[in-house]
mmCIF file of C-alpha atoms in Angstrom:
data_model
loop_
_atom_site.group_PDB
_atom_site.id
_atom_site.type_symbol
_atom_site.label_atom_id
_atom_site.label_comp_id
_atom_site.label_asym_id
_atom_site.label_seq_id
_atom_site.Cartn_x
_atom_site.Cartn_y
_atom_site.Cartn_z
ATOM 1 C CA ASP A 1 53.500 -88.851 54.003
ATOM 2 C CA ALA A 2 54.443 -92.173 52.942
ATOM 3 C CA GLY A 3 58.040 -91.694 53.308
ATOM 4 C CA ILE A 4 58.585 -92.450 49.344
ATOM 5 C CA THR A 5 62.114 -92.001 48.355
ATOM 6 C CA GLN A 6 63.270 -92.242 44.518
ATOM 7 C CA SER A 7 66.950 -92.263 43.415
ATOM 8 C CA PRO A 8 68.015 -90.472 41.457
ATOM 9 C CA ARG A 9 65.673 -87.275 41.046
ATOM 10 C CA HIS A 10 66.851 -86.180 38.103
ATOM 11 C CA LYS A 11 68.489 -88.520 35.045
ATOM 12 C CA VAL A 12 70.574 -87.684 31.951
ATOM 13 C CA THR A 13 71.774 -90.431 29.931
ATOM 14 C CA GLU A 14 72.029 -91.993 26.534
ATOM 15 C CA THR A 15 70.367 -93.693 23.571
ATOM 16 C CA GLY A 16 71.170 -97.259 24.610
ATOM 17 C CA THR A 17 72.467 -97.064 27.634
ATOM 18 C CA PRO A 18 70.809 -99.713 30.839
ATOM 19 C CA VAL A 19 69.167 -96.933 33.732
ATOM 20 C CA THR A 20 68.430 -99.041 36.681
ATOM 21 C CA LEU A 21 65.816 -96.433 39.691
ATOM 22 C CA ARG A 22 64.568 -96.830 42.764
ATOM 23 C CA CYS A 23 62.114 -96.662 45.387
ATOM 24 C CA HIS A 24 62.614 -96.624 48.575
ATOM 25 C CA GLN A 25 59.714 -96.889 51.524
ATOM 26 C CA THR A 26 60.137 -97.434 54.905
ATOM 27 C CA GLU A 27 56.070 -97.945 55.397
ATOM 28 C CA ASN A 28 55.655 -101.842 55.061
ATOM 29 C CA HIS A 29 53.055 -100.972 51.952
ATOM 30 C CA ARG A 30 52.478 -104.556 50.815
ATOM 31 C CA TYR A 31 51.674 -102.755 47.068
ATOM 32 C CA MET A 32 54.003 -101.095 44.848
ATOM 33 C CA TYR A 33 53.703 -99.023 41.589
ATOM 34 C CA TRP A 34 55.793 -97.711 39.012
ATOM 35 C CA TYR A 35 53.895 -95.165 37.127
ATOM 36 C CA ARG A 36 54.958 -92.753 33.409
ATOM 37 C CA GLN A 37 54.301 -89.600 33.599
ATOM 38 C CA ASP A 38 53.905 -87.440 29.595
ATOM 39 C CA PRO A 39 51.544 -84.548 28.777
ATOM 40 C CA GLY A 40 48.725 -85.449 27.104
ATOM 41 C CA HIS A 41 48.311 -89.213 28.903
ATOM 42 C CA GLY A 42 48.459 -88.451 32.623
ATOM 43 C CA LEU A 43 49.940 -91.340 34.455
ATOM 44 C CA ARG A 44 50.404 -94.633 33.288
ATOM 45 C CA LEU A 45 51.546 -97.778 34.768
ATOM 46 C CA ILE A 46 54.167 -98.991 33.925
ATOM 47 C CA HIS A 47 54.507 -102.074 36.673
ATOM 48 C CA TYR A 48 53.770 -102.770 39.739
ATOM 49 C CA SER A 49 54.568 -105.446 42.927
ATOM 50 C CA TYR A 50 51.965 -107.080 45.510
ATOM 51 C CA GLY A 51 54.535 -108.176 47.380
ATOM 52 C CA VAL A 52 58.688 -109.242 47.587
ATOM 53 C CA LYS A 53 58.818 -111.173 44.739
ATOM 54 C CA ASP A 54 55.844 -111.310 43.046
ATOM 55 C CA THR A 55 54.936 -108.088 40.468
ATOM 56 C CA ASP A 56 53.087 -108.018 36.998
ATOM 57 C CA LYS A 57 52.857 -104.957 33.846
ATOM 58 C CA GLY A 58 50.961 -102.554 33.529
ATOM 59 C CA GLU A 59 49.977 -101.040 30.571
ATOM 60 C CA VAL A 60 53.352 -99.939 28.806
ATOM 61 C CA SER A 61 55.420 -102.224 30.423
ATOM 62 C CA ASP A 62 57.525 -103.066 26.810
ATOM 63 C CA GLY A 63 60.774 -101.834 27.062
ATOM 64 C CA TYR A 64 61.338 -101.897 31.323
ATOM 65 C CA SER A 65 61.633 -104.909 34.362
ATOM 66 C CA VAL A 66 61.118 -104.504 37.944
ATOM 67 C CA SER A 67 62.532 -106.481 40.230
ATOM 68 C CA ARG A 68 61.318 -106.558 44.232
ATOM 69 C CA SER A 69 63.983 -108.541 46.827
ATOM 70 C CA LYS A 70 62.315 -106.914 50.074
ATOM 71 C CA THR A 71 59.174 -105.199 51.256
ATOM 72 C CA GLU A 72 61.269 -101.379 51.556
ATOM 73 C CA ASP A 73 62.477 -101.155 47.727
ATOM 74 C CA PHE A 74 61.307 -101.760 44.442
ATOM 75 C CA LEU A 75 63.624 -101.191 41.146
ATOM 76 C CA LEU A 76 62.545 -100.010 37.989
ATOM 77 C CA THR A 77 65.035 -100.570 35.258
ATOM 78 C CA LEU A 78 64.736 -99.977 31.538
ATOM 79 C CA GLU A 79 67.204 -102.029 29.652
ATOM 80 C CA SER A 80 68.699 -100.300 26.522
ATOM 81 C CA ALA A 81 67.589 -96.925 27.113
ATOM 82 C CA THR A 82 65.298 -94.520 24.229
ATOM 83 C CA SER A 83 64.737 -91.621 23.880
ATOM 84 C CA SER A 84 60.565 -92.831 23.613
ATOM 85 C CA GLN A 85 61.782 -93.325 27.426
ATOM 86 C CA THR A 86 62.181 -90.111 28.406
ATOM 87 C CA SER A 87 59.668 -88.863 30.959
ATOM 88 C CA VAL A 88 58.819 -87.548 34.822
ATOM 89 C CA TYR A 89 58.581 -92.127 36.324
ATOM 90 C CA PHE A 90 56.719 -91.720 39.993
ATOM 91 C CA CYS A 91 56.709 -94.571 42.654
ATOM 92 C CA ALA A 92 53.826 -94.525 44.280
ATOM 93 C CA THR A 93 52.713 -97.324 47.504
ATOM 94 C CA ARG A 94 49.944 -98.557 48.446
ATOM 95 C CA LEU A 95 48.438 -100.577 51.874
ATOM 96 C CA ALA A 96 46.526 -104.166 51.052
ATOM 97 C CA GLY A 97 42.804 -104.011 52.178
ATOM 98 C CA PRO A 98 40.101 -103.281 50.232
ATOM 99 C CA SER A 99 39.221 -100.950 47.715
ATOM 100 C CA GLY A 100 39.496 -97.709 48.313
ATOM 101 C CA ASN A 101 42.367 -97.676 50.175
ATOM 102 C CA GLU A 102 44.962 -94.241 48.580
ATOM 103 C CA GLN A 103 48.181 -94.873 46.597
ATOM 104 C CA PHE A 104 51.185 -92.445 48.163
ATOM 105 C CA PHE A 105 53.337 -91.327 45.671
ATOM 106 C CA GLY A 106 57.721 -90.644 45.914
ATOM 107 C CA PRO A 107 58.101 -86.641 44.232
ATOM 108 C CA GLY A 108 59.095 -88.335 40.722
ATOM 109 C CA THR A 109 62.415 -89.352 38.311
ATOM 110 C CA ARG A 110 62.897 -86.681 35.706
ATOM 111 C CA LEU A 111 65.172 -89.064 32.879
ATOM 112 C CA THR A 112 66.169 -88.017 29.558
ATOM 113 C CA VAL A 113 67.526 -90.524 27.169
ATOM 114 C CA LEU A 114 69.858 -88.520 24.177
ATOM 115 C CA GLY B 1 37.945 -101.421 30.026
ATOM 116 C CA ASN B 2 38.071 -99.163 32.559
ATOM 117 C CA SER B 3 38.367 -95.658 31.909
ATOM 118 C CA VAL B 4 38.253 -92.163 33.171
ATOM 119 C CA THR B 5 37.399 -89.028 31.320
ATOM 120 C CA GLN B 6 37.988 -86.001 32.488
ATOM 121 C CA MET B 7 37.142 -81.860 31.402
ATOM 122 C CA GLU B 8 40.652 -80.924 29.227
ATOM 123 C CA GLY B 9 42.635 -78.090 30.521
ATOM 124 C CA PRO B 10 44.291 -75.745 30.982
ATOM 125 C CA VAL B 11 42.073 -74.152 33.047
ATOM 126 C CA THR B 12 42.173 -70.328 34.681
ATOM 127 C CA LEU B 13 39.792 -68.430 36.951
ATOM 128 C CA SER B 14 39.948 -65.653 39.011
ATOM 129 C CA GLU B 15 40.788 -66.327 42.458
ATOM 130 C CA GLU B 16 37.475 -66.452 44.607
ATOM 131 C CA ALA B 17 35.842 -68.078 41.502
ATOM 132 C CA PHE B 18 33.684 -71.232 41.719
ATOM 133 C CA LEU B 19 35.151 -73.709 40.167
ATOM 134 C CA THR B 20 34.124 -77.388 38.676
ATOM 135 C CA ILE B 21 36.192 -80.123 36.618
ATOM 136 C CA ASN B 22 34.104 -82.897 34.926
ATOM 137 C CA CYS B 23 34.959 -86.448 35.536
ATOM 138 C CA THR B 24 32.703 -89.219 34.418
ATOM 139 C CA TYR B 25 34.242 -93.164 34.183
ATOM 140 C CA THR B 26 32.840 -96.581 32.226
ATOM 141 C CA ALA B 27 33.038 -99.410 33.972
ATOM 142 C CA THR B 28 30.861 -103.237 34.594
ATOM 143 C CA GLY B 29 30.103 -102.187 38.590
ATOM 144 C CA TYR B 30 30.682 -99.573 40.947
ATOM 145 C CA PRO B 31 34.358 -98.808 41.182
ATOM 146 C CA SER B 32 36.095 -96.443 43.686
ATOM 147 C CA LEU B 33 36.496 -93.067 42.258
ATOM 148 C CA PHE B 34 39.475 -90.439 44.027
ATOM 149 C CA TRP B 35 40.670 -86.774 42.655
ATOM 150 C CA TYR B 36 44.036 -86.259 43.044
ATOM 151 C CA VAL B 37 45.859 -83.672 43.066
ATOM 152 C CA GLN B 38 49.459 -82.501 42.507
ATOM 153 C CA TYR B 39 51.487 -79.357 43.262
ATOM 154 C CA PRO B 40 54.228 -77.771 41.205
ATOM 155 C CA GLY B 41 57.441 -80.169 41.098
ATOM 156 C CA GLU B 42 56.031 -82.859 43.075
ATOM 157 C CA GLY B 43 54.355 -86.042 43.191
ATOM 158 C CA LEU B 44 50.876 -87.205 42.948
ATOM 159 C CA GLN B 45 48.887 -87.047 46.648
ATOM 160 C CA LEU B 46 45.105 -87.946 47.334
ATOM 161 C CA LEU B 47 42.642 -85.163 47.253
ATOM 162 C CA LEU B 48 39.426 -86.251 48.311
ATOM 163 C CA LYS B 49 38.011 -90.109 47.792
ATOM 164 C CA ALA B 50 34.440 -91.956 47.559
ATOM 165 C CA THR B 51 33.759 -95.802 47.758
ATOM 166 C CA LYS B 52 30.214 -95.880 46.776
ATOM 167 C CA ALA B 53 27.523 -94.507 44.874
ATOM 168 C CA ASP B 54 26.349 -90.828 46.654
ATOM 169 C CA ASP B 55 29.227 -90.728 48.301
ATOM 170 C CA LYS B 56 30.502 -86.896 48.442
ATOM 171 C CA GLY B 57 34.310 -86.591 49.655
ATOM 172 C CA SER B 58 35.609 -83.611 51.162
ATOM 173 C CA ASN B 59 38.823 -82.119 51.628
ATOM 174 C CA LYS B 60 39.976 -78.108 51.944
ATOM 175 C CA GLY B 61 37.326 -77.034 50.789
ATOM 176 C CA PHE B 62 36.720 -79.016 47.294
ATOM 177 C CA GLU B 63 34.258 -81.325 47.996
ATOM 178 C CA ALA B 64 33.354 -83.941 44.963
ATOM 179 C CA THR B 65 29.535 -86.815 44.670
ATOM 180 C CA TYR B 66 29.446 -90.330 44.089
ATOM 181 C CA ARG B 67 26.545 -90.440 41.053
ATOM 182 C CA LYS B 68 26.031 -93.782 39.779
ATOM 183 C CA GLU B 69 23.213 -92.225 37.385
ATOM 184 C CA THR B 70 25.692 -89.893 35.735
ATOM 185 C CA THR B 71 28.542 -92.006 36.227
ATOM 186 C CA SER B 72 30.428 -88.516 37.417
ATOM 187 C CA PHE B 73 32.608 -87.793 39.884
ATOM 188 C CA HIS B 74 32.773 -83.791 39.393
ATOM 189 C CA LEU B 75 35.161 -81.590 41.579
ATOM 190 C CA GLU B 76 33.603 -78.401 42.846
ATOM 191 C CA LYS B 77 35.120 -75.225 45.324
ATOM 192 C CA GLY B 78 33.108 -72.685 45.801
ATOM 193 C CA SER B 79 35.413 -70.331 45.913
ATOM 194 C CA VAL B 80 39.221 -70.765 44.888
ATOM 195 C CA GLN B 81 42.723 -68.886 46.066
ATOM 196 C CA VAL B 82 45.779 -68.596 43.803
ATOM 197 C CA SER B 83 47.474 -71.883 46.732
ATOM 198 C CA ASP B 84 45.217 -74.034 44.608
ATOM 199 C CA SER B 85 47.380 -73.528 41.069
ATOM 200 C CA ALA B 86 47.567 -77.595 40.662
ATOM 201 C CA VAL B 87 46.543 -80.544 38.156
ATOM 202 C CA TYR B 88 44.042 -82.408 39.021
ATOM 203 C CA PHE B 89 43.374 -86.198 38.461
ATOM 204 C CA CYS B 90 40.092 -88.096 38.649
ATOM 205 C CA ALA B 91 41.219 -91.479 39.080
ATOM 206 C CA SER B 92 39.400 -95.197 39.651
ATOM 207 C CA GLN B 93 39.738 -98.304 41.265
ATOM 208 C CA PHE B 94 38.022 -101.919 41.428
ATOM 209 C CA GLY B 95 39.077 -103.366 44.243
ATOM 210 C CA ASN B 96 42.537 -104.762 44.760
ATOM 211 C CA GLU B 97 43.862 -103.649 41.073
ATOM 212 C CA LYS B 98 45.199 -100.362 40.161
ATOM 213 C CA LEU B 99 43.982 -96.251 39.117
ATOM 214 C CA THR B 100 43.428 -96.104 35.744
ATOM 215 C CA PHE B 101 43.606 -92.456 35.351
ATOM 216 C CA GLY B 102 42.070 -89.554 33.861
ATOM 217 C CA THR B 103 44.709 -87.351 31.838
ATOM 218 C CA GLY B 104 44.939 -84.446 34.452
ATOM 219 C CA THR B 105 43.513 -81.585 34.129
ATOM 220 C CA ARG B 106 46.242 -77.823 34.819
ATOM 221 C CA LEU B 107 44.919 -75.403 37.237
ATOM 222 C CA THR B 108 45.400 -71.376 37.412
ATOM 223 C CA ILE B 109 44.511 -69.192 39.843
ATOM 224 C CA ILE B 110 44.873 -65.241 39.170
ATOM 225 C CA PRO B 111 45.448 -62.254 41.681
#
């Protein structure tokens, strides 16, 4: 257990409102990731971070932004939520190092946009 | 680009049956390969991995062998239990790059 928590665990919001999801880790892992999970798509990477203030886009980054001001926290913001962003969001972390280092996942946040 | 294709589900088996979930990858090179499992209401957790050709990953009675000839990493278990009911994801990774996941296979084991 890599000590990853996500907050909130559940959220219902309305179209057009901003939403911020938080991921917090206690393992001092360098890499952090945000994924969304949707039926038929598996997990798709939204954004990731390879260090404090170092972030990059994943395959489905439109409509999302991230920030990482300290090692332990990685925030995902939906600037103006849409119904297509209804999903389960997972945060993950990984140690720096060679290929083969596993990613550790948080418990997920279920977001519903009405 | 890199991609992972895995057997579509859902898969339903009786307890003590033999399990195979197929996974193939496409890549220009030799990625590390993973199987992750997601139990109901939880995040993903690593089940097993292999980092080079012919390696066999194993854990909790599950096995998968990295076959570069067939670009495959099929998941097997000789005798499944009800507690193995979950969603299984195959994934690949190059170096420090991101994981590429398959779409997941839902497995249900009937007593």
